[in-house]
Short mmCIF file of C-alpha atoms in Angstrom, two decimals:
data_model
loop_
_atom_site.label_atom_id
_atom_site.label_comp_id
_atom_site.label_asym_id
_atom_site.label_seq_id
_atom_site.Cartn_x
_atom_site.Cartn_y
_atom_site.Cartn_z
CA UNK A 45 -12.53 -88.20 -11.41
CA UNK A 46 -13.97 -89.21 -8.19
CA UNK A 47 -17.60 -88.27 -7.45
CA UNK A 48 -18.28 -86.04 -4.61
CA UNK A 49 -21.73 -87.15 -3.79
CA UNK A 50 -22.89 -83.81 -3.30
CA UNK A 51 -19.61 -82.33 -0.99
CA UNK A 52 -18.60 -78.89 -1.64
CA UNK A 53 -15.09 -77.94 -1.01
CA UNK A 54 -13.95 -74.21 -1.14
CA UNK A 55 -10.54 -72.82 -1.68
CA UNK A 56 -10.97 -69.66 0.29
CA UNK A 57 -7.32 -67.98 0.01
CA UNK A 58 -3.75 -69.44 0.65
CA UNK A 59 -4.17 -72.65 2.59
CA UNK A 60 -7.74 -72.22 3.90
CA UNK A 61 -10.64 -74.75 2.61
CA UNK A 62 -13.78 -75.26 3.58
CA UNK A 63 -15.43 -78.29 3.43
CA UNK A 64 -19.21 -78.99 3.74
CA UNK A 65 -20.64 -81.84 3.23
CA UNK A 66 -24.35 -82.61 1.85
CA UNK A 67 -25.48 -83.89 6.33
CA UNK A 68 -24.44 -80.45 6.92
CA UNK A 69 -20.91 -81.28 8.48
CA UNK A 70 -18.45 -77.69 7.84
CA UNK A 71 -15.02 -78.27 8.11
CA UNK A 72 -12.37 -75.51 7.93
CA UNK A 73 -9.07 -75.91 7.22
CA UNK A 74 -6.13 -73.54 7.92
CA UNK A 75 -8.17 -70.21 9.17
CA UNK A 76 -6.16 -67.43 7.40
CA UNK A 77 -8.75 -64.88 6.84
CA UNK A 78 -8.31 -61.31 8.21
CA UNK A 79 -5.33 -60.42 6.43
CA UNK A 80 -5.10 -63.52 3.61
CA UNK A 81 -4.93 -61.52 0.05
CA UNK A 82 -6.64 -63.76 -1.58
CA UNK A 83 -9.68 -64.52 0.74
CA UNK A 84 -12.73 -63.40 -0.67
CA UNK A 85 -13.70 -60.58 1.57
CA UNK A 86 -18.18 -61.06 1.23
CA UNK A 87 -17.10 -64.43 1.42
CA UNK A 88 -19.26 -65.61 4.95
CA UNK A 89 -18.96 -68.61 6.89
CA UNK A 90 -21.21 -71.15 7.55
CA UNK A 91 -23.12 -70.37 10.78
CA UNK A 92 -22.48 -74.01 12.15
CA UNK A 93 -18.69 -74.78 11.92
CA UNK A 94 -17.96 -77.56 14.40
CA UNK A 95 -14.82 -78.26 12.88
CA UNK A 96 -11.54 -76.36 12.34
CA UNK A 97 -8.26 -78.16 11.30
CA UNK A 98 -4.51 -76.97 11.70
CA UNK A 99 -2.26 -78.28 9.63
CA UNK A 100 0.65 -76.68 11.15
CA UNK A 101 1.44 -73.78 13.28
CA UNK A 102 2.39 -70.86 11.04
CA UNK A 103 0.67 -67.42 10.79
CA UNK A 104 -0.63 -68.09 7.97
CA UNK A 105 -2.44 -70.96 8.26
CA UNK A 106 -3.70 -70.35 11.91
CA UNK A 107 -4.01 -66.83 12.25
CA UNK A 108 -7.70 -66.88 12.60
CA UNK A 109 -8.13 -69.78 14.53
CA UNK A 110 -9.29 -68.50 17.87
CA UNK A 111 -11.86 -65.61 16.35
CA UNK A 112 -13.48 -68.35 14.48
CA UNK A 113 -13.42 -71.25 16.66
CA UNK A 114 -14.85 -69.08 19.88
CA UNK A 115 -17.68 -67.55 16.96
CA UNK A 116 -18.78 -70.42 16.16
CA UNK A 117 -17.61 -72.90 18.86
CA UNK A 118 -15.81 -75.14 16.80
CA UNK A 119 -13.54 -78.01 17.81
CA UNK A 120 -10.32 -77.17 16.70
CA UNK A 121 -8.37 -79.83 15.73
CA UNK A 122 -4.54 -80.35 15.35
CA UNK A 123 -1.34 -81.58 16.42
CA UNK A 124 -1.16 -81.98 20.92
CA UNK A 125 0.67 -78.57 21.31
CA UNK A 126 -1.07 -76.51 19.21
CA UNK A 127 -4.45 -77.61 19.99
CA UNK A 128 -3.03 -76.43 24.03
CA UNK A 129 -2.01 -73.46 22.70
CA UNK A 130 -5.02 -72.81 21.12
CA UNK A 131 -7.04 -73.74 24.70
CA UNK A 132 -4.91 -71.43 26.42
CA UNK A 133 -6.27 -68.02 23.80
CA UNK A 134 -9.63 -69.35 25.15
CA UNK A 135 -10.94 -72.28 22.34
CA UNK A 136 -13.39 -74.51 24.90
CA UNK A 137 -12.99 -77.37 22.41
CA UNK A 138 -9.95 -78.68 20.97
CA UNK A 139 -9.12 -82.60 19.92
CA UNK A 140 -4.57 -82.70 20.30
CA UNK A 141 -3.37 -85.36 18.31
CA UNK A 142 0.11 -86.59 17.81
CA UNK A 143 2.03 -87.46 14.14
CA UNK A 144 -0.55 -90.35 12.52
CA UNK A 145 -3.42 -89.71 14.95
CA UNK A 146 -7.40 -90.38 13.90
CA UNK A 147 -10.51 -88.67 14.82
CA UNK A 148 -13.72 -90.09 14.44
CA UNK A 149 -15.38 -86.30 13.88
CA UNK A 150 -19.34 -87.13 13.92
CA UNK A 151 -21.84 -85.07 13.33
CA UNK A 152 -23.50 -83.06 15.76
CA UNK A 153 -27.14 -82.93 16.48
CA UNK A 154 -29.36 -80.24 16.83
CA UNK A 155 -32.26 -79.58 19.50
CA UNK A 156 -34.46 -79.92 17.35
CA UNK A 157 -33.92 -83.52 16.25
#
């Protein structure tokens, strides 16, 4: 088994994970929330998410996407057209990659230092 060197990943329901890391990097995967069964409904987000993924455009794995991402002004990341689509429901930040695309996601800093 791998070590995890102090990374926490949730399964939070269905498809959606989140991911935090021990720098304090959240990363959420697949925002079904609202209406996912098997979401864990005191479950609360992280305060800073500047991540959200999409793996793929159904329902169920993007249904939350804009709620979350304008909350907590995320950078939603996925595939060119959904990332527009997601732009056009009012996301400020979104990172459209085609098939086999990178992102470098770095970690953002705070005011404070």
């Amino acid at each position: 088994m791998a070590s995890l060197n102090g990374t926490r990943i949730t399964w939070l329901g269905h498809a959606t994970v989140l991911i935090q890391d021990p720098k304090g990097t959240n990363i959420l995967i697949d925002p079904y929330i609202a209406q996912n069964p098997k979401y864990p409904k005191k479950f609360e987000l992280p305060d800073k998410l500047p991540y959200v993924l999409l793996t793929h455009g159904h329902g169920d794995h993007m249904a939350d996407v804009v709620p979350v991402a304008k909350k907590h002004d995320s950078t939603v990341v996925a595939i060119y057209e959904l990332a527009d689509y997601v732009a056009g429901q009012g996301v400020k930040k979104t990172i459209g990659m085609n098939l086999g695309g990178t992102v470098a996601a770095r970690r953002r800093r705070s005011h404070n230092g």
